[in-house]
Short mmCIF file of C-alpha atoms and ligand atoms in Angstrom, two decimals:
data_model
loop_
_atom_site.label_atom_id
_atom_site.label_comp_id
_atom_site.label_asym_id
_atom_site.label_seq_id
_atom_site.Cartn_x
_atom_site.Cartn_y
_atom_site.Cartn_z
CA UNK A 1 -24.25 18.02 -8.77
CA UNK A 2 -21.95 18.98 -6.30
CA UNK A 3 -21.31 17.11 -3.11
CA UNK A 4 -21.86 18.13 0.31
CA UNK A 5 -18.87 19.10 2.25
CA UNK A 6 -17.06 15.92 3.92
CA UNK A 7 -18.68 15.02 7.65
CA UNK A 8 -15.42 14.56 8.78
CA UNK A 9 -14.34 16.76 11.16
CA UNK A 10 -9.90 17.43 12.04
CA UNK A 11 -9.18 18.38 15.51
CA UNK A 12 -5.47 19.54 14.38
CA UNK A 13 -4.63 22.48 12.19
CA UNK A 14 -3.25 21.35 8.89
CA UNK A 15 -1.83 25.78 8.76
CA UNK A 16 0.23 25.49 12.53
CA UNK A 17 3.59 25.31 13.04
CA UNK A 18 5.40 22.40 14.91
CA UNK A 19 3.62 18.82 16.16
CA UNK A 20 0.13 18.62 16.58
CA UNK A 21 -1.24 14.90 17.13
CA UNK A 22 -5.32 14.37 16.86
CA UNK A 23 -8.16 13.25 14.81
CA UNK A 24 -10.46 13.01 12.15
CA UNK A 25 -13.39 12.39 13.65
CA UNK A 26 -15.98 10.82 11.45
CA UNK A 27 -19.66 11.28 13.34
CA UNK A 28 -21.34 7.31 13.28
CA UNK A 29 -25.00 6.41 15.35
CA UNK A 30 -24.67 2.73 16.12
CA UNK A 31 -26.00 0.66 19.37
CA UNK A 32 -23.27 1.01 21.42
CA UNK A 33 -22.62 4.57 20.61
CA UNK A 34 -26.09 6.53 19.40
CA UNK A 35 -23.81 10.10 19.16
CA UNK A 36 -20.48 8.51 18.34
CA UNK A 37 -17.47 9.15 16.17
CA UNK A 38 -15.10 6.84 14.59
CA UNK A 39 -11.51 8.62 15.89
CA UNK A 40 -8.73 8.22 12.84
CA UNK A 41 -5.34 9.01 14.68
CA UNK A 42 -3.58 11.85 12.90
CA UNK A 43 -0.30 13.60 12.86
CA UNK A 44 0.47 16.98 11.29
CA UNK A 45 4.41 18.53 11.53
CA UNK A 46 5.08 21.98 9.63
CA UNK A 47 7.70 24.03 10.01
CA UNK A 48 7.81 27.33 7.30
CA UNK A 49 6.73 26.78 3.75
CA UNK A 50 7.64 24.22 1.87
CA UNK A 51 5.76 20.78 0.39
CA UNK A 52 3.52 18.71 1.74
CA UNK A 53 3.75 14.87 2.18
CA UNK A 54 1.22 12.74 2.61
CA UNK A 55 1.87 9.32 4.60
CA UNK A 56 -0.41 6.86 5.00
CA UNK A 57 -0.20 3.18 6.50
CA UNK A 58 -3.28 0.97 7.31
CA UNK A 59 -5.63 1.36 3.80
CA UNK A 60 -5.73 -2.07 4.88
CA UNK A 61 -5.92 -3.30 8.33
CA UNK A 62 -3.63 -6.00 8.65
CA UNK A 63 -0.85 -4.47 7.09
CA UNK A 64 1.75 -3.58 9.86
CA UNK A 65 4.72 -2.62 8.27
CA UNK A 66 2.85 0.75 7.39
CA UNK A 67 0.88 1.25 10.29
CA UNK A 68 3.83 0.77 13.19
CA UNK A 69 6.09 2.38 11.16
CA UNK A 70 4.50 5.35 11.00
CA UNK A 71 3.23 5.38 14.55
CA UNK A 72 7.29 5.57 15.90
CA UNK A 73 7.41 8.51 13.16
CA UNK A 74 4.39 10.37 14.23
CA UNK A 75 6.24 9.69 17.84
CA UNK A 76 9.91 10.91 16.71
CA UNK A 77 9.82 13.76 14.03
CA UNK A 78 10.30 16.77 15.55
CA UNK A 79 9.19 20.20 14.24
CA UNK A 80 12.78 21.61 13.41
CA UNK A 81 13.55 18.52 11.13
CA UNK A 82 11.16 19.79 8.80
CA UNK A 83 10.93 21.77 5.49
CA UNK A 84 7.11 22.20 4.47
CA UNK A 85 4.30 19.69 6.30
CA UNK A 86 4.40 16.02 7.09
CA UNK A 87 0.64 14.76 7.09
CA UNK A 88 0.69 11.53 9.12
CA UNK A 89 -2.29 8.84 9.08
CA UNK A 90 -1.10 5.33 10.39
CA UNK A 91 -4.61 3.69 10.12
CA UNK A 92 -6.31 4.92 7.11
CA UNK A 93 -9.34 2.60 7.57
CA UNK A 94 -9.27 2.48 11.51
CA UNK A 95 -12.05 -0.13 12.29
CA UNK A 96 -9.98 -2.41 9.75
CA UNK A 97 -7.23 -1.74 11.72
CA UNK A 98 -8.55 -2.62 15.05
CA UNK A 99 -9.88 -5.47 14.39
CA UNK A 100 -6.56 -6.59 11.83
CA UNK A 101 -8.67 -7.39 9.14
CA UNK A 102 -8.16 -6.00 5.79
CA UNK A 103 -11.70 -4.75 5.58
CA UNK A 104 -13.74 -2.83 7.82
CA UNK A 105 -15.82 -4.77 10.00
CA UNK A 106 -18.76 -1.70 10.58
CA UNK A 107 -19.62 -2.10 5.99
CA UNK A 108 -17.30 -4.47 4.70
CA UNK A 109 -15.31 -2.06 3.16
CA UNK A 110 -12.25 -2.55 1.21
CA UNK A 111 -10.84 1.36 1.40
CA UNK A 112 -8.51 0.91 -1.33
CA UNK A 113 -11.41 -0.33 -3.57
CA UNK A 114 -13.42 2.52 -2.43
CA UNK A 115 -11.85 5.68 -3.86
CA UNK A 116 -13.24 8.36 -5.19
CA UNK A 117 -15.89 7.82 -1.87
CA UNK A 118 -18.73 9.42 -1.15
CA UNK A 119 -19.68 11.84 1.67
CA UNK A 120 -23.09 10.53 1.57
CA UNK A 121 -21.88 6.33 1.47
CA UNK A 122 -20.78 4.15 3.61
CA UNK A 123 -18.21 4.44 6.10
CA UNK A 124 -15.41 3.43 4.37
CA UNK A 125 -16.70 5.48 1.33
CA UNK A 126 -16.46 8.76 3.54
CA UNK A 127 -13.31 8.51 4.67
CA UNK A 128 -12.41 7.84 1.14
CA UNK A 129 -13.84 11.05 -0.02
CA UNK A 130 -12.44 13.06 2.76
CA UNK A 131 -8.93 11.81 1.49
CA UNK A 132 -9.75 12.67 -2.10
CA UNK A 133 -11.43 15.80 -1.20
CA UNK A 134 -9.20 17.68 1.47
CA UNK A 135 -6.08 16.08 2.46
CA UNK A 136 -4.95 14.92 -1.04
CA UNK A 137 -5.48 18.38 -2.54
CA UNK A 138 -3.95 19.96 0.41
CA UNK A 139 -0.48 17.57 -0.88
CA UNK A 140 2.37 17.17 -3.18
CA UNK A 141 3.36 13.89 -2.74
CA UNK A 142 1.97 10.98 -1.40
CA UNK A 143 3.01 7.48 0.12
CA UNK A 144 0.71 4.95 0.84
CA UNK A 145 2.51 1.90 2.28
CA UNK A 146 0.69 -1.58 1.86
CA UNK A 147 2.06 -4.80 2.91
CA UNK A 148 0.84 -8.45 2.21
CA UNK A 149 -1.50 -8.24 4.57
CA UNK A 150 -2.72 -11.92 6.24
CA UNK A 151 -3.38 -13.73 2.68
CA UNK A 152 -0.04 -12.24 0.76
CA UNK A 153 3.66 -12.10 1.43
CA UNK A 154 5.62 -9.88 -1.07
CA UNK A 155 8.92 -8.76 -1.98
CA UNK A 156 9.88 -5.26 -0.54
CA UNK A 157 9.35 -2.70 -2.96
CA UNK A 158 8.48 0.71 -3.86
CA UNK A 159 6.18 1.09 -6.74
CA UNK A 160 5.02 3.80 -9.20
CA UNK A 161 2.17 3.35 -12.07
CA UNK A 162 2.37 3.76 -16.14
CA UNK A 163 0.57 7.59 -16.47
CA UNK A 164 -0.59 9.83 -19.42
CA UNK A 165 1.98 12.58 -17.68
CA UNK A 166 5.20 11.15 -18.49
CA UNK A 167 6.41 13.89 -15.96
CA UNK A 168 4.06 12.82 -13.16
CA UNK A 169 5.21 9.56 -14.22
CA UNK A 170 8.95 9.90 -13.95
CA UNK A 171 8.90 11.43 -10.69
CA UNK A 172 6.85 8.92 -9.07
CA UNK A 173 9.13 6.36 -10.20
CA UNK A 174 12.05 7.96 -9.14
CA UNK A 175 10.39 8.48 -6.11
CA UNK A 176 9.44 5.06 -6.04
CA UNK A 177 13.36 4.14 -6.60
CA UNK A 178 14.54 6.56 -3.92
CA UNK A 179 12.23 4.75 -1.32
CA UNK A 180 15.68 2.57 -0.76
CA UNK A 181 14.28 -1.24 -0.58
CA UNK A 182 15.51 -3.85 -2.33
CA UNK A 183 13.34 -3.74 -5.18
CA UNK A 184 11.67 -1.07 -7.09
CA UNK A 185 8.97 -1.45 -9.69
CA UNK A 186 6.22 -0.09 -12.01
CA UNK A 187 2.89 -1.81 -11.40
CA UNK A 188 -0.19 -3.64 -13.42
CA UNK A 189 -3.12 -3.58 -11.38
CA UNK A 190 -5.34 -6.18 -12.33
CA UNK A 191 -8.35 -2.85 -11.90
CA UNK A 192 -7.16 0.57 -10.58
CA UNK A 193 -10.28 2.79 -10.83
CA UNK A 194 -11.09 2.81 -7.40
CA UNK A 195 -7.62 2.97 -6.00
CA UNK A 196 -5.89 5.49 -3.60
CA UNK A 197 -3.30 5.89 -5.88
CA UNK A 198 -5.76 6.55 -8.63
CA UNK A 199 -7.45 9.15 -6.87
CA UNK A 200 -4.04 10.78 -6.37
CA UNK A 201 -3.03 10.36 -9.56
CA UNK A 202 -5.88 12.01 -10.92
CA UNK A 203 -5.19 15.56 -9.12
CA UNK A 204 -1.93 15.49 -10.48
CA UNK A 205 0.09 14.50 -6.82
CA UNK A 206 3.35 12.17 -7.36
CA UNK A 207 1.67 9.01 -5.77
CA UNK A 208 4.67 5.91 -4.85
CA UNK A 209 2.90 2.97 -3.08
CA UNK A 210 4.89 -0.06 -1.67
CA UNK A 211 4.90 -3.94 -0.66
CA UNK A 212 6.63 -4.27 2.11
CA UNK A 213 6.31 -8.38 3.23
CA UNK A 214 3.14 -9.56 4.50
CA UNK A 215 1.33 -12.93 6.36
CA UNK A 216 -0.35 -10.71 8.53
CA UNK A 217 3.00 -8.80 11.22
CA UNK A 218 5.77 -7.46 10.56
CA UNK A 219 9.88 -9.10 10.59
CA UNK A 220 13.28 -6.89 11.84
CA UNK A 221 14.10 -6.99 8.37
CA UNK A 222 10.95 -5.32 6.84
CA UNK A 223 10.43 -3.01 9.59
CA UNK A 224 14.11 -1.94 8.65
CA UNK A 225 13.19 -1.36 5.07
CA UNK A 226 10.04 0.27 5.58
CA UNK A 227 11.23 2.90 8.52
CA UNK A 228 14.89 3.95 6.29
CA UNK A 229 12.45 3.79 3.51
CA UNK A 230 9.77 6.54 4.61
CA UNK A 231 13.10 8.69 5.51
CA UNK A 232 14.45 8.40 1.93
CA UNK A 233 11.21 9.51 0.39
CA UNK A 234 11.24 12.92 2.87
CA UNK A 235 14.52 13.30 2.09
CA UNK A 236 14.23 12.74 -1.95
CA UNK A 237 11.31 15.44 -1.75
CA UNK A 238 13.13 17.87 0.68
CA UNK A 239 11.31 17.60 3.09
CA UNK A 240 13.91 16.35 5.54
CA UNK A 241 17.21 16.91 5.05
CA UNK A 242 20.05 13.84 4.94
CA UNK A 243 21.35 11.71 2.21
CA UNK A 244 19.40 8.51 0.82
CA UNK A 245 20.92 5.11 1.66
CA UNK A 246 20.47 2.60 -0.98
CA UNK A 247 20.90 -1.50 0.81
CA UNK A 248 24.43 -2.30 0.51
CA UNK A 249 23.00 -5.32 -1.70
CA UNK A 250 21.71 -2.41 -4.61
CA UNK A 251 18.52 -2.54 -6.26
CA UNK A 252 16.53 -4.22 -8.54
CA UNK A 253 14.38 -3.21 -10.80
CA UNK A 254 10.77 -4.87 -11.69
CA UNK A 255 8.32 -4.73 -14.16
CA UNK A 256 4.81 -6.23 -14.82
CA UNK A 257 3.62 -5.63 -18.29
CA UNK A 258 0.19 -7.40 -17.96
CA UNK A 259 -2.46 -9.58 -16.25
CA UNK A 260 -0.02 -12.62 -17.02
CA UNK A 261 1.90 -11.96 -14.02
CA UNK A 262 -0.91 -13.08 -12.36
CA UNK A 263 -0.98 -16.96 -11.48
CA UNK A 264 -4.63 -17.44 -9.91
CA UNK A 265 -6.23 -20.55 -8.72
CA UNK A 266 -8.73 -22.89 -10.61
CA UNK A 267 -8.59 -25.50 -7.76
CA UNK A 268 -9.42 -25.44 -3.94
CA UNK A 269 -7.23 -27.24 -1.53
CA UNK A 270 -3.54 -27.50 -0.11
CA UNK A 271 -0.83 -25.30 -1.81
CA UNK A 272 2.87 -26.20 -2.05
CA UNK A 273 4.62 -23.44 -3.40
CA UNK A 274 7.78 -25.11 -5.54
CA UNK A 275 9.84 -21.47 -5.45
CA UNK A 276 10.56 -19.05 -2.84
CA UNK A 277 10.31 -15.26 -3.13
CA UNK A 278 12.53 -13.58 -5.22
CA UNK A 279 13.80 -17.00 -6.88
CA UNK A 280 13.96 -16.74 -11.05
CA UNK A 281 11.41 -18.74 -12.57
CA UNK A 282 11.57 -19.48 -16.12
CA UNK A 283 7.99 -20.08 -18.91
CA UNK A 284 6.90 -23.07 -18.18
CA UNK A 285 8.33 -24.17 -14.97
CA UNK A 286 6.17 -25.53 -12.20
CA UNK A 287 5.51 -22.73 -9.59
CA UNK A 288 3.04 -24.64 -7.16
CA UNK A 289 0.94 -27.82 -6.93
CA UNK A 290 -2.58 -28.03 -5.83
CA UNK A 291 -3.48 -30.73 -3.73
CA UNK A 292 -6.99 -32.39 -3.11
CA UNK A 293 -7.53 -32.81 0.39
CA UNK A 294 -10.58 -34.84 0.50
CA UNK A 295 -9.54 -38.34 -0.93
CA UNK A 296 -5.93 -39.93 -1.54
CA UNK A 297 -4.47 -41.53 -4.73
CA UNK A 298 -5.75 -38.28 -6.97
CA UNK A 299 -3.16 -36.37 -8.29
CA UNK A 300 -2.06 -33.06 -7.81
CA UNK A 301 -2.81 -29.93 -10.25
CA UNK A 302 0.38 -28.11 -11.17
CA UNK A 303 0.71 -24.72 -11.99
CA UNK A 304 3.45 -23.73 -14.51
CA UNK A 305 4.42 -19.79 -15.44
CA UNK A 306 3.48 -18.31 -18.12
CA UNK A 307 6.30 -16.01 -18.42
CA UNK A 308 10.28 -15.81 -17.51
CA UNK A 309 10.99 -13.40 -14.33
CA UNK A 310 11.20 -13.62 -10.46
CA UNK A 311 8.70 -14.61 -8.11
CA UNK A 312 7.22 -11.22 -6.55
CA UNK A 313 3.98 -12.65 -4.17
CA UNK A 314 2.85 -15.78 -3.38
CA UNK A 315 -0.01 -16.97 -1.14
CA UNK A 316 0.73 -16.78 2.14
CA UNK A 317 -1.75 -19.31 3.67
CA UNK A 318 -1.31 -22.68 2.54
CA UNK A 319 -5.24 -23.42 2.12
CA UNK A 320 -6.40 -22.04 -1.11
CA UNK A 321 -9.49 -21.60 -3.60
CA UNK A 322 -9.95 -21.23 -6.73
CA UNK A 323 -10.02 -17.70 -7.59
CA UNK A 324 -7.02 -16.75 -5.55
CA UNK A 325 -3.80 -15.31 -6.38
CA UNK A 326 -1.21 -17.75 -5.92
CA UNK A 327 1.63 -16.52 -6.87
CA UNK A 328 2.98 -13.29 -9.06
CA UNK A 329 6.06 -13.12 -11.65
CA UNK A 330 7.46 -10.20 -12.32
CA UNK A 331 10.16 -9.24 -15.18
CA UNK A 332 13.78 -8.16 -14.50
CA UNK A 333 14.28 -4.63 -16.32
CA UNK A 334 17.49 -3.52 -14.28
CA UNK A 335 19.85 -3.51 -11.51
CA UNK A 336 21.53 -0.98 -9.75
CA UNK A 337 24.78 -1.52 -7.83
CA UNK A 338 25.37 -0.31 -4.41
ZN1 LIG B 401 -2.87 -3.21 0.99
#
């Protein structure tokens, strides 16, 4: 069967020279707007031939590091800075974005759960398949930056995937290294198949996603990361010249081998985390106690790791149910010196 062409529309022209800033326009009928269009902000800056990247913030809406940082790039990169085509979307899932939830509020969905898409779905399923079906193919690389979001808060990292092509594999984690934040690491996802960065993967692109913080805004400090970080992947992929800047602190390297990373919750009720991000934790060790909020005099569940490494995520709100991710541990494979 073969799919009908995407109903998104772009009002820029991915083959022109210098800056263009527009749309995709996505055509919706809903009571406040029978012959509307849901209006994703895009920016498109070639100069000559060379590669394309793909930049994308706001898969999920209340992830800001992504989003703001590349609105103030779509704002400063100028034509003449670049070799090949910069492809610019800040807010991936727009409705998510405006109303800073992770999903969209017009179907519910989760865009990053939503890949390949479908042209004939669901909102969030179209602009899914537009990104699988034309801008992807259209690139060579591809950054997708992700944050906490309002329920998370992460260490900053760049991150590339174990892949059949140990090629594609390799450069995505260099790429994923060159990204320049304090940690860099290769990623278990507890079910990829309907990722972004599996759709990418799939066609072959050099995909690097990142955590960049989290709890719903951004800090100095991981607006800092993620704005030298977007440079240093242009500039690793040529696509802007310069030289990449590594923190003066170096680089570590992470690792998560399997779902045991994972801590998730078998309890509802008030979380006390015992560690901070980035602390070492070692098998066995208490990370968090659970408390019961509806009576005194019970005592409180504690949750212990099942495996030596650092603490990568936690739970950012201190409610919690069971079910949720509560904290992450990843392993220690390497550092690099500054
Ligand atoms: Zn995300």
């Amino acid at each position: 069967m073969t799919l009908r062409p995407s109903p998104i529309s772009a009002t820029v022209d991915f083959d022109a020279d210098g800056v263009q800033h527009g749309f995709l326009k996505l055509p919706i009928s809903t009571d406040i707007s029978a012959w509307g269009a849901i209006m994703i902000p895009i920016t498109v800056v070639k100069n000559g031939e060379g590669p394309t990247a793909l930049l994308t913030g706001g898969n999920h809406g209340d992830e800001y590091e992504g989003i703001t940082s590349l609105l103030k790039l779509a704002n400063a990169l100028t034509a003449e800075e670049v070799s090949g085509r910069v492809i610019i979307v800040p807010c991936m899932n727009t409705p998510a974005v405006m109303a800073g939830t992770r999903t969209s509020p017009m179907d519910k969905g989760n865009l990053n759960r939503s890949f390949p898409g479908d042209p004939n779905g669901s909102v969030t399923l179209q602009i899914a398949d537009y990104f699988t079906r034309v801008l992807v193919p259209m690139s060579d690389v591809v950054l997708d930056l992700h944050s906490g979001g309002r329920t998370l808060d992460i260490l900053p990292f760049g991150a590339s995937h174990v892949l059949d092509d140990k090629a594609q594999q390799q450069a995505a984690l260099e790429g994923a290294k060159a990204f320049g934040a304090p940690y860099a690491m290769v990623m278990f996802e507890l079910d990829a198949e309907k990722l972004f960065d599996t759709a990418c993967e799939r066609q072959g692109k050099v995909f690097v996603a990142t955590e960049l913080g989290g709890g719903g805004t951004s800090t100095p400090q991981s607006m800092a990361i993620t704005e030298r970080g977007v440079r240093n992947f242009l500039i690793h992929y040529g696509l802007i010249a310069g030289e990449v800047e590594i923190p003066e602190s170096g680089q570590i390297y992470l690792d998560m081998p399997d779902a045991s990373c994972y801590v998730q919750s078998q309890h509802s009720g008030v979380l006390e985390l015992c560690v901070a991000l980035g602390d070492a934790v070692t098998k066995g060790q208490v990370l968090a106690y659970i408390f019961d909020m509806t009576r005194t005099g019970s005592e409180p569940v504690a949750y212990r790791a099942e495996r030596d490494g650092i603490l990568m995520a936690r739970r950012a709100p201190a409610l919690v149910n069971m079910g949720d991710t509560i904290a992450v541990i990843a392993d220690v494979v390497d550092r690099l010196e500054a």
